[in-house]
Amino acid sequence: MKRPLILTTAILMILGTNTSVAQGDADNFYKSNSVNTEKVSFSNQYKMKVGARLFLPKELEEGRKYPAVIVGHPMGAVKEQSAGLYATKLAECGFVTLALDLSFWGESDGEPRNAVLPDVYSEDFSAAVDFLGTRPFVDRERIGVVGICGSGSFAISAAKIDPRLKAIATVSMYEMGAASRNGLKHALSPGERKRIIAQAAEQRYAEFLGGEPLYTGGTVHELTAESTPIEREFYEFYRTPRGEFTPDGATPRTTTHPTLTSNVKFMNFYPFADIETISPRPMLFIAGENAHSREFSEDAYRLAAEPKELYLVPDAGHVDLYDRTGLIPFGKLETFFRDALK
């Protein structure tokens, strides 16, 4: 059954300008002959199963302990979208890597599906450390994380209270709290914010009485002459063979869309508060030079303490760094983690 979808004004305000069309170097579903991979799962602190995929270099030496990197997918995506590509490429560099599904998404537990609960999203990263740090082939003192899009803010939130994450990188980061409260470039007015909160609160009555959930945000399902450049940018990844993926049990009508009633929880999410306390663990913020989300990486860099680096990829937009292997600076990530996880 098709469930109703709504696109809030807040999300429309977030969809600004600036994009690039799909390119021939887009390779979201990249596979490597030098990497072994297997499906795994583990429990987070709240006894919810976290679905994940483990990537191992084929030349794994018995008895040796390797550095490891956790990879988080974009908000509204699943591990098969962008995260798997990054995990494969870093495994080719000799790291043990783990791409996870955030709770309520993909193969991870959580009801209702597509719910927003940022504290649990952050907990999933710590649970991934639990899992990796108890593998005999992983050096638990050398575990890092890379968060793509929204997962960048969830990884930062986790790292503030989990010193086992020794190095933190973000790519095309969305600070999901600020994006929800303010929109891009603070385009969302306080009055509009209150209207969204009131709409979500009223919808709770309907769902409490057994009504179907409403969904919000995410990626549009068709383009029109009025579609914004950023709507087109996300559509080209999530609604075409370039990056489309529908997990088992899901429907293409709801992929990428959070539930309306839970999405307002992002307005209480402040991942950059106390970000400086992550120091002296190193942080790397990667963003496209032309990305509509660039402000979030710049804000994080400004607030973080040393050691830190902001790395802007020339001629790249936001979604370009999801899967365009000709633009993604995998060499920069390899060097960062190799140095930070010595």
PDB file of C-alpha atoms in Angstrom, residues 63-338:
ATOM      1  CA  GLY A  63      47.791 -13.370  13.998  1.00  0.00           C
ATOM      2  CA  ARG A  64      48.208  -9.739  12.911  1.00  0.00           C
ATOM      3  CA  LYS A  65      45.993  -6.947  14.241  1.00  0.00           C
ATOM      4  CA  TYR A  66      44.860  -4.305  11.746  1.00  0.00           C
ATOM      5  CA  PRO A  67      43.586  -0.739  12.015  1.00  0.00           C
ATOM      6  CA  ALA A  68      39.863  -0.437  11.351  1.00  0.00           C
ATOM      7  CA  VAL A  69      37.503   2.228  10.028  1.00  0.00           C
ATOM      8  CA  ILE A  70      33.732   2.431  10.524  1.00  0.00           C
ATOM      9  CA  VAL A  71      31.765   3.985   7.642  1.00  0.00           C
ATOM     10  CA  GLY A  72      28.358   5.628   8.114  1.00  0.00           C
ATOM     11  CA  HIS A  73      25.924   6.184   5.235  1.00  0.00           C
ATOM     12  CA  PRO A  74      24.148   9.415   4.278  1.00  0.00           C
ATOM     13  CA  MET A  75      20.978  10.331   6.175  1.00  0.00           C
ATOM     14  CA  GLY A  76      18.015   8.447   4.696  1.00  0.00           C
ATOM     15  CA  ALA A  77      20.283   6.049   2.837  1.00  0.00           C
ATOM     16  CA  VAL A  78      21.506   2.557   3.746  1.00  0.00           C
ATOM     17  CA  LYS A  79      24.943   0.977   3.869  1.00  0.00           C
ATOM     18  CA  GLU A  80      24.738  -0.052   0.201  1.00  0.00           C
ATOM     19  CA  GLN A  81      24.653   3.623  -0.779  1.00  0.00           C
ATOM     20  CA  SER A  82      28.022   5.381  -0.619  1.00  0.00           C
ATOM     21  CA  ALA A  83      29.182   3.694   2.609  1.00  0.00           C
ATOM     22  CA  GLY A  84      29.928   0.390   0.871  1.00  0.00           C
ATOM     23  CA  LEU A  85      32.049   2.162  -1.746  1.00  0.00           C
ATOM     24  CA  TYR A  86      34.120   3.957   0.904  1.00  0.00           C
ATOM     25  CA  ALA A  87      34.481   0.767   2.937  1.00  0.00           C
ATOM     26  CA  THR A  88      35.690  -1.158  -0.119  1.00  0.00           C
ATOM     27  CA  LYS A  89      38.212   1.470  -1.159  1.00  0.00           C
ATOM     28  CA  LEU A  90      39.660   1.780   2.353  1.00  0.00           C
ATOM     29  CA  ALA A  91      39.855  -2.011   2.661  1.00  0.00           C
ATOM     30  CA  GLU A  92      41.894  -1.999  -0.556  1.00  0.00           C
ATOM     31  CA  CYS A  93      44.316   0.256   1.352  1.00  0.00           C
ATOM     32  CA  GLY A  94      44.749  -2.367   4.073  1.00  0.00           C
ATOM     33  CA  PHE A  95      42.165  -1.302   6.665  1.00  0.00           C
ATOM     34  CA  VAL A  96      39.496  -3.543   8.122  1.00  0.00           C
ATOM     35  CA  THR A  97      36.304  -1.620   7.437  1.00  0.00           C
ATOM     36  CA  LEU A  98      32.681  -1.854   8.515  1.00  0.00           C
ATOM     37  CA  ALA A  99      29.716  -0.217   6.769  1.00  0.00           C
ATOM     38  CA  LEU A 100      26.670  -0.137   9.045  1.00  0.00           C
ATOM     39  CA  ASP A 101      22.960   0.546   8.717  1.00  0.00           C
ATOM     40  CA  LEU A 102      21.752   3.089  11.247  1.00  0.00           C
ATOM     41  CA  SER A 103      18.952   1.893  13.516  1.00  0.00           C
ATOM     42  CA  PHE A 104      15.487   2.095  11.902  1.00  0.00           C
ATOM     43  CA  TRP A 105      17.048   1.817   8.435  1.00  0.00           C
ATOM     44  CA  GLY A 106      18.165  -1.015   6.157  1.00  0.00           C
ATOM     45  CA  GLU A 107      18.890  -4.282   7.931  1.00  0.00           C
ATOM     46  CA  SER A 108      19.040  -2.759  11.413  1.00  0.00           C
ATOM     47  CA  ASP A 109      16.294  -3.086  14.010  1.00  0.00           C
ATOM     48  CA  GLY A 110      13.935  -0.307  14.970  1.00  0.00           C
ATOM     49  CA  GLU A 111      10.245   0.502  14.664  1.00  0.00           C
ATOM     50  CA  PRO A 112       8.686   2.375  13.077  1.00  0.00           C
ATOM     51  CA  ARG A 113      10.881   2.129  10.011  1.00  0.00           C
ATOM     52  CA  ASN A 114      12.649   5.312   8.928  1.00  0.00           C
ATOM     53  CA  ALA A 115      12.333   6.840  12.395  1.00  0.00           C
ATOM     54  CA  VAL A 116      14.697   9.600  13.510  1.00  0.00           C
ATOM     55  CA  LEU A 117      16.488   9.165  16.835  1.00  0.00           C
ATOM     56  CA  PRO A 118      19.917  10.821  16.626  1.00  0.00           C
ATOM     57  CA  ASP A 119      21.144   9.611  20.019  1.00  0.00           C
ATOM     58  CA  VAL A 120      20.584   6.012  18.927  1.00  0.00           C
ATOM     59  CA  TYR A 121      22.218   6.699  15.556  1.00  0.00           C
ATOM     60  CA  SER A 122      25.299   7.884  17.458  1.00  0.00           C
ATOM     61  CA  GLU A 123      25.134   4.850  19.745  1.00  0.00           C
ATOM     62  CA  ASP A 124      25.287   2.620  16.660  1.00  0.00           C
ATOM     63  CA  PHE A 125      28.796   3.930  15.971  1.00  0.00           C
ATOM     64  CA  SER A 126      29.913   3.047  19.489  1.00  0.00           C
ATOM     65  CA  ALA A 127      28.327  -0.391  19.085  1.00  0.00           C
ATOM     66  CA  ALA A 128      30.379  -0.792  15.913  1.00  0.00           C
ATOM     67  CA  VAL A 129      33.493  -0.087  18.006  1.00  0.00           C
ATOM     68  CA  ASP A 130      32.343  -2.788  20.456  1.00  0.00           C
ATOM     69  CA  PHE A 131      32.102  -5.226  17.564  1.00  0.00           C
ATOM     70  CA  LEU A 132      35.358  -4.343  15.833  1.00  0.00           C
ATOM     71  CA  GLY A 133      37.339  -4.024  19.055  1.00  0.00           C
ATOM     72  CA  THR A 134      36.498  -7.625  19.969  1.00  0.00           C
ATOM     73  CA  ARG A 135      37.608  -9.105  16.618  1.00  0.00           C
ATOM     74  CA  PRO A 136      40.950 -10.941  16.918  1.00  0.00           C
ATOM     75  CA  PHE A 137      42.273  -9.284  13.745  1.00  0.00           C
ATOM     76  CA  VAL A 138      41.515  -5.685  14.818  1.00  0.00           C
ATOM     77  CA  ASP A 139      43.727  -3.468  16.970  1.00  0.00           C
ATOM     78  CA  ARG A 140      41.169  -1.851  19.296  1.00  0.00           C
ATOM     79  CA  GLU A 141      43.548   1.071  19.870  1.00  0.00           C
ATOM     80  CA  ARG A 142      43.423   1.916  16.150  1.00  0.00           C
ATOM     81  CA  ILE A 143      39.766   2.405  15.213  1.00  0.00           C
ATOM     82  CA  GLY A 144      38.572   5.408  13.222  1.00  0.00           C
ATOM     83  CA  VAL A 145      35.340   6.540  11.628  1.00  0.00           C
ATOM     84  CA  VAL A 146      34.206   8.307   8.487  1.00  0.00           C
ATOM     85  CA  GLY A 147      30.673   9.688   8.371  1.00  0.00           C
ATOM     86  CA  ILE A 148      29.101  10.649   5.049  1.00  0.00           C
ATOM     87  CA  CYS A 149      26.444  13.383   4.945  1.00  0.00           C
ATOM     88  CA  GLY A 150      24.249  13.093   8.071  1.00  0.00           C
ATOM     89  CA  SER A 151      26.442  10.344   9.493  1.00  0.00           C
ATOM     90  CA  GLY A 152      29.194  12.910   9.825  1.00  0.00           C
ATOM     91  CA  SER A 153      27.191  14.626  12.562  1.00  0.00           C
ATOM     92  CA  PHE A 154      26.270  11.303  14.184  1.00  0.00           C
ATOM     93  CA  ALA A 155      29.917  10.184  14.204  1.00  0.00           C
ATOM     94  CA  ILE A 156      30.969  13.467  15.823  1.00  0.00           C
ATOM     95  CA  SER A 157      28.246  13.067  18.448  1.00  0.00           C
ATOM     96  CA  ALA A 158      29.533   9.559  19.194  1.00  0.00           C
ATOM     97  CA  ALA A 159      33.187  10.607  19.311  1.00  0.00           C
ATOM     98  CA  LYS A 160      32.530  13.287  21.929  1.00  0.00           C
ATOM     99  CA  ILE A 161      31.721  10.574  24.490  1.00  0.00           C
ATOM    100  CA  ASP A 162      33.607   7.606  23.033  1.00  0.00           C
ATOM    101  CA  PRO A 163      37.393   8.076  23.122  1.00  0.00           C
ATOM    102  CA  ARG A 164      37.844   4.693  21.460  1.00  0.00           C
ATOM    103  CA  LEU A 165      37.192   6.469  18.157  1.00  0.00           C
ATOM    104  CA  LYS A 166      40.754   7.617  17.567  1.00  0.00           C
ATOM    105  CA  ALA A 167      40.306   9.535  14.294  1.00  0.00           C
ATOM    106  CA  ILE A 168      37.194  11.173  12.868  1.00  0.00           C
ATOM    107  CA  ALA A 169      36.610  12.097   9.219  1.00  0.00           C
ATOM    108  CA  THR A 170      33.471  13.504   7.646  1.00  0.00           C
ATOM    109  CA  VAL A 171      32.531  13.793   3.969  1.00  0.00           C
ATOM    110  CA  SER A 172      29.837  16.128   2.590  1.00  0.00           C
ATOM    111  CA  MET A 173      28.650  16.526   6.156  1.00  0.00           C
ATOM    112  CA  TYR A 174      25.144  17.627   7.018  1.00  0.00           C
ATOM    113  CA  GLU A 175      24.744  18.881  10.585  1.00  0.00           C
ATOM    114  CA  MET A 176      21.267  17.439  10.847  1.00  0.00           C
ATOM    115  CA  GLY A 177      20.293  19.525  13.858  1.00  0.00           C
ATOM    116  CA  ALA A 178      21.175  22.876  12.327  1.00  0.00           C
ATOM    117  CA  ALA A 179      19.727  21.860   8.950  1.00  0.00           C
ATOM    118  CA  SER A 180      16.406  21.024  10.588  1.00  0.00           C
ATOM    119  CA  ARG A 181      16.287  24.059  12.889  1.00  0.00           C
ATOM    120  CA  ASN A 182      17.504  26.657  10.450  1.00  0.00           C
ATOM    121  CA  GLY A 183      17.616  25.324   6.889  1.00  0.00           C
ATOM    122  CA  LEU A 184      20.563  26.132   4.668  1.00  0.00           C
ATOM    123  CA  LYS A 185      22.099  29.530   5.299  1.00  0.00           C
ATOM    124  CA  HIS A 186      19.518  30.076   8.066  1.00  0.00           C
ATOM    125  CA  ALA A 187      16.693  30.379   5.534  1.00  0.00           C
ATOM    126  CA  LEU A 188      14.088  28.824   7.840  1.00  0.00           C
ATOM    127  CA  SER A 189      12.209  31.394   9.915  1.00  0.00           C
ATOM    128  CA  PRO A 190      11.299  30.791  13.578  1.00  0.00           C
ATOM    129  CA  GLY A 191       7.628  30.904  12.594  1.00  0.00           C
ATOM    130  CA  GLU A 192       8.069  28.223   9.965  1.00  0.00           C
ATOM    131  CA  ARG A 193       9.985  26.087  12.429  1.00  0.00           C
ATOM    132  CA  LYS A 194       7.098  26.327  14.885  1.00  0.00           C
ATOM    133  CA  ARG A 195       4.615  25.391  12.154  1.00  0.00           C
ATOM    134  CA  ILE A 196       6.597  22.235  11.363  1.00  0.00           C
ATOM    135  CA  ILE A 197       6.789  21.279  15.035  1.00  0.00           C
ATOM    136  CA  ALA A 198       3.032  21.837  15.447  1.00  0.00           C
ATOM    137  CA  GLN A 199       2.257  19.766  12.358  1.00  0.00           C
ATOM    138  CA  ALA A 200       4.352  16.850  13.649  1.00  0.00           C
ATOM    139  CA  ALA A 201       2.807  17.080  17.104  1.00  0.00           C
ATOM    140  CA  GLU A 202      -0.735  17.014  15.715  1.00  0.00           C
ATOM    141  CA  GLN A 203       0.101  14.012  13.536  1.00  0.00           C
ATOM    142  CA  ARG A 204       1.062  12.080  16.662  1.00  0.00           C
ATOM    143  CA  TYR A 205      -2.627  11.935  17.615  1.00  0.00           C
ATOM    144  CA  ALA A 206      -3.510  10.302  14.301  1.00  0.00           C
ATOM    145  CA  GLU A 207      -0.772   7.692  14.587  1.00  0.00           C
ATOM    146  CA  PHE A 208      -1.506   7.017  18.263  1.00  0.00           C
ATOM    147  CA  LEU A 209      -5.047   6.123  17.197  1.00  0.00           C
ATOM    148  CA  GLY A 210      -3.750   3.695  14.567  1.00  0.00           C
ATOM    149  CA  GLY A 211      -3.381   5.926  11.527  1.00  0.00           C
ATOM    150  CA  GLU A 212      -0.697   5.385   8.895  1.00  0.00           C
ATOM    151  CA  PRO A 213       2.546   7.317   9.407  1.00  0.00           C
ATOM    152  CA  LEU A 214       3.328  10.312   7.255  1.00  0.00           C
ATOM    153  CA  TYR A 215       6.783  10.781   5.779  1.00  0.00           C
ATOM    154  CA  THR A 216       8.776  13.918   5.063  1.00  0.00           C
ATOM    155  CA  GLY A 217      11.927  15.216   3.417  1.00  0.00           C
ATOM    156  CA  GLY A 218      14.070  12.769   1.522  1.00  0.00           C
ATOM    157  CA  THR A 219      14.328  12.627  -2.260  1.00  0.00           C
ATOM    158  CA  VAL A 220      11.528  13.490  -4.674  1.00  0.00           C
ATOM    159  CA  HIS A 221      10.153  10.671  -6.850  1.00  0.00           C
ATOM    160  CA  GLU A 222       9.819  12.656 -10.040  1.00  0.00           C
ATOM    161  CA  LEU A 223      11.284  15.798 -11.519  1.00  0.00           C
ATOM    162  CA  THR A 224       9.309  18.687 -12.931  1.00  0.00           C
ATOM    163  CA  ALA A 225      10.184  21.960 -14.580  1.00  0.00           C
ATOM    164  CA  GLU A 226      10.043  23.530 -11.108  1.00  0.00           C
ATOM    165  CA  SER A 227      12.436  21.034  -9.476  1.00  0.00           C
ATOM    166  CA  THR A 228      15.329  22.760  -7.716  1.00  0.00           C
ATOM    167  CA  PRO A 229      18.952  22.003  -8.597  1.00  0.00           C
ATOM    168  CA  ILE A 230      19.468  20.164  -5.303  1.00  0.00           C
ATOM    169  CA  GLU A 231      16.312  18.119  -5.780  1.00  0.00           C
ATOM    170  CA  ARG A 232      17.785  17.092  -9.132  1.00  0.00           C
ATOM    171  CA  GLU A 233      21.168  16.352  -7.546  1.00  0.00           C
ATOM    172  CA  PHE A 234      19.687  13.915  -5.018  1.00  0.00           C
ATOM    173  CA  TYR A 235      17.266  12.449  -7.573  1.00  0.00           C
ATOM    174  CA  GLU A 236      20.148  11.537  -9.882  1.00  0.00           C
ATOM    175  CA  PHE A 237      21.651   9.413  -7.121  1.00  0.00           C
ATOM    176  CA  TYR A 238      18.697   7.975  -5.196  1.00  0.00           C
ATOM    177  CA  ARG A 239      16.089   7.562  -7.962  1.00  0.00           C
ATOM    178  CA  THR A 240      18.204   6.211 -10.830  1.00  0.00           C
ATOM    179  CA  PRO A 241      20.346   3.074 -11.250  1.00  0.00           C
ATOM    180  CA  ARG A 242      23.336   5.187 -10.223  1.00  0.00           C
ATOM    181  CA  GLY A 243      22.503   4.711  -6.528  1.00  0.00           C
ATOM    182  CA  GLU A 244      18.943   3.447  -6.089  1.00  0.00           C
ATOM    183  CA  PHE A 245      18.630   0.648  -3.532  1.00  0.00           C
ATOM    184  CA  THR A 246      15.498  -0.632  -1.806  1.00  0.00           C
ATOM    185  CA  PRO A 247      16.221  -2.849   1.235  1.00  0.00           C
ATOM    186  CA  ASP A 248      14.230  -6.027   1.825  1.00  0.00           C
ATOM    187  CA  GLY A 249      10.894  -5.225   3.403  1.00  0.00           C
ATOM    188  CA  ALA A 250      10.948  -1.608   2.252  1.00  0.00           C
ATOM    189  CA  THR A 251       9.209   0.084  -0.655  1.00  0.00           C
ATOM    190  CA  PRO A 252      10.634   2.596  -3.138  1.00  0.00           C
ATOM    191  CA  ARG A 253       7.876   4.994  -2.076  1.00  0.00           C
ATOM    192  CA  THR A 254       9.390   5.412   1.387  1.00  0.00           C
ATOM    193  CA  THR A 255      13.152   5.068   0.830  1.00  0.00           C
ATOM    194  CA  THR A 256      15.070   8.166   2.010  1.00  0.00           C
ATOM    195  CA  HIS A 257      11.983   9.623   3.761  1.00  0.00           C
ATOM    196  CA  PRO A 258      12.024   9.925   7.579  1.00  0.00           C
ATOM    197  CA  THR A 259       8.746   9.782   9.457  1.00  0.00           C
ATOM    198  CA  LEU A 260       7.224  13.208   9.976  1.00  0.00           C
ATOM    199  CA  THR A 261       6.568  12.827  13.682  1.00  0.00           C
ATOM    200  CA  SER A 262      10.125  11.762  14.482  1.00  0.00           C
ATOM    201  CA  ASN A 263      11.994  14.085  12.137  1.00  0.00           C
ATOM    202  CA  VAL A 264      11.498  17.060  14.482  1.00  0.00           C
ATOM    203  CA  LYS A 265      13.778  15.306  16.990  1.00  0.00           C
ATOM    204  CA  PHE A 266      16.664  16.649  14.927  1.00  0.00           C
ATOM    205  CA  MET A 267      15.759  20.117  16.213  1.00  0.00           C
ATOM    206  CA  ASN A 268      17.044  19.003  19.633  1.00  0.00           C
ATOM    207  CA  PHE A 269      20.291  17.617  18.168  1.00  0.00           C
ATOM    208  CA  TYR A 270      23.455  19.708  18.730  1.00  0.00           C
ATOM    209  CA  PRO A 271      26.445  17.596  17.641  1.00  0.00           C
ATOM    210  CA  PHE A 272      28.867  20.517  17.396  1.00  0.00           C
ATOM    211  CA  ALA A 273      28.380  21.556  21.025  1.00  0.00           C
ATOM    212  CA  ASP A 274      31.650  20.711  22.816  1.00  0.00           C
ATOM    213  CA  ILE A 275      33.210  19.402  19.578  1.00  0.00           C
ATOM    214  CA  GLU A 276      36.503  20.847  20.829  1.00  0.00           C
ATOM    215  CA  THR A 277      36.603  18.161  23.541  1.00  0.00           C
ATOM    216  CA  ILE A 278      37.412  15.553  20.873  1.00  0.00           C
ATOM    217  CA  SER A 279      40.937  17.006  20.717  1.00  0.00           C
ATOM    218  CA  PRO A 280      43.710  15.804  20.660  1.00  0.00           C
ATOM    219  CA  ARG A 281      42.172  13.140  18.444  1.00  0.00           C
ATOM    220  CA  PRO A 282      42.478  14.371  14.837  1.00  0.00           C
ATOM    221  CA  MET A 283      39.527  15.446  12.721  1.00  0.00           C
ATOM    222  CA  LEU A 284      39.296  15.773   8.935  1.00  0.00           C
ATOM    223  CA  PHE A 285      36.380  17.568   7.262  1.00  0.00           C
ATOM    224  CA  ILE A 286      36.040  16.916   3.521  1.00  0.00           C
ATOM    225  CA  ALA A 287      33.558  18.895   1.438  1.00  0.00           C
ATOM    226  CA  GLY A 288      33.010  19.732  -2.188  1.00  0.00           C
ATOM    227  CA  GLU A 289      34.085  23.213  -3.211  1.00  0.00           C
ATOM    228  CA  ASN A 290      30.623  23.762  -4.716  1.00  0.00           C
ATOM    229  CA  ALA A 291      28.608  21.715  -2.203  1.00  0.00           C
ATOM    230  CA  HIS A 292      25.364  23.223  -0.905  1.00  0.00           C
ATOM    231  CA  SER A 293      26.283  21.634   2.452  1.00  0.00           C
ATOM    232  CA  ARG A 294      29.752  23.172   2.665  1.00  0.00           C
ATOM    233  CA  GLU A 295      28.722  25.496   5.519  1.00  0.00           C
ATOM    234  CA  PHE A 296      28.428  22.556   7.942  1.00  0.00           C
ATOM    235  CA  SER A 297      31.993  21.348   7.387  1.00  0.00           C
ATOM    236  CA  GLU A 298      33.240  24.923   7.704  1.00  0.00           C
ATOM    237  CA  ASP A 299      31.303  25.398  10.958  1.00  0.00           C
ATOM    238  CA  ALA A 300      32.690  22.158  12.405  1.00  0.00           C
ATOM    239  CA  TYR A 301      36.240  23.113  11.416  1.00  0.00           C
ATOM    240  CA  ARG A 302      35.858  26.543  13.014  1.00  0.00           C
ATOM    241  CA  LEU A 303      34.597  25.084  16.301  1.00  0.00           C
ATOM    242  CA  ALA A 304      36.889  22.040  16.563  1.00  0.00           C
ATOM    243  CA  ALA A 305      40.244  22.162  18.325  1.00  0.00           C
ATOM    244  CA  GLU A 306      43.553  21.068  16.844  1.00  0.00           C
ATOM    245  CA  PRO A 307      44.539  18.835  15.190  1.00  0.00           C
ATOM    246  CA  LYS A 308      41.990  19.487  12.467  1.00  0.00           C
ATOM    247  CA  GLU A 309      41.850  19.987   8.708  1.00  0.00           C
ATOM    248  CA  LEU A 310      39.250  21.256   6.251  1.00  0.00           C
ATOM    249  CA  TYR A 311      39.801  19.757   2.799  1.00  0.00           C
ATOM    250  CA  LEU A 312      37.779  21.198  -0.094  1.00  0.00           C
ATOM    251  CA  VAL A 313      37.528  19.111  -3.257  1.00  0.00           C
ATOM    252  CA  PRO A 314      37.740  21.325  -6.360  1.00  0.00           C
ATOM    253  CA  ASP A 315      34.722  21.312  -8.700  1.00  0.00           C
ATOM    254  CA  ALA A 316      32.766  18.908  -6.486  1.00  0.00           C
ATOM    255  CA  GLY A 317      29.220  19.230  -5.202  1.00  0.00           C
ATOM    256  CA  HIS A 318      27.569  17.472  -2.275  1.00  0.00           C
ATOM    257  CA  VAL A 319      26.414  14.235  -3.929  1.00  0.00           C
ATOM    258  CA  ASP A 320      29.535  14.053  -6.103  1.00  0.00           C
ATOM    259  CA  LEU A 321      31.394  12.816  -3.014  1.00  0.00           C
ATOM    260  CA  TYR A 322      28.908   9.970  -2.497  1.00  0.00           C
ATOM    261  CA  ASP A 323      30.168   7.915  -5.429  1.00  0.00           C
ATOM    262  CA  ARG A 324      32.272   9.784  -7.981  1.00  0.00           C
ATOM    263  CA  THR A 325      35.569   7.953  -7.720  1.00  0.00           C
ATOM    264  CA  GLY A 326      37.324  10.532  -9.871  1.00  0.00           C
ATOM    265  CA  LEU A 327      36.564  13.233  -7.294  1.00  0.00           C
ATOM    266  CA  ILE A 328      36.478  11.468  -3.918  1.00  0.00           C
ATOM    267  CA  PRO A 329      39.913  11.967  -2.288  1.00  0.00           C
ATOM    268  CA  PHE A 330      40.474   8.383  -1.189  1.00  0.00           C
ATOM    269  CA  GLY A 331      44.214   9.043  -1.047  1.00  0.00           C
ATOM    270  CA  LYS A 332      43.612  11.833   1.447  1.00  0.00           C
ATOM    271  CA  LEU A 333      41.484   9.540   3.616  1.00  0.00           C
ATOM    272  CA  GLU A 334      44.077   6.764   3.445  1.00  0.00           C
ATOM    273  CA  THR A 335      46.864   9.134   4.528  1.00  0.00           C
ATOM    274  CA  PHE A 336      44.722  10.616   7.299  1.00  0.00           C
ATOM    275  CA  PHE A 337      43.829   7.269   8.822  1.00  0.00           C
ATOM    276  CA  ARG A 338      47.278   5.771   8.303  1.00  0.00           C
TER     277      ARG A 338
END
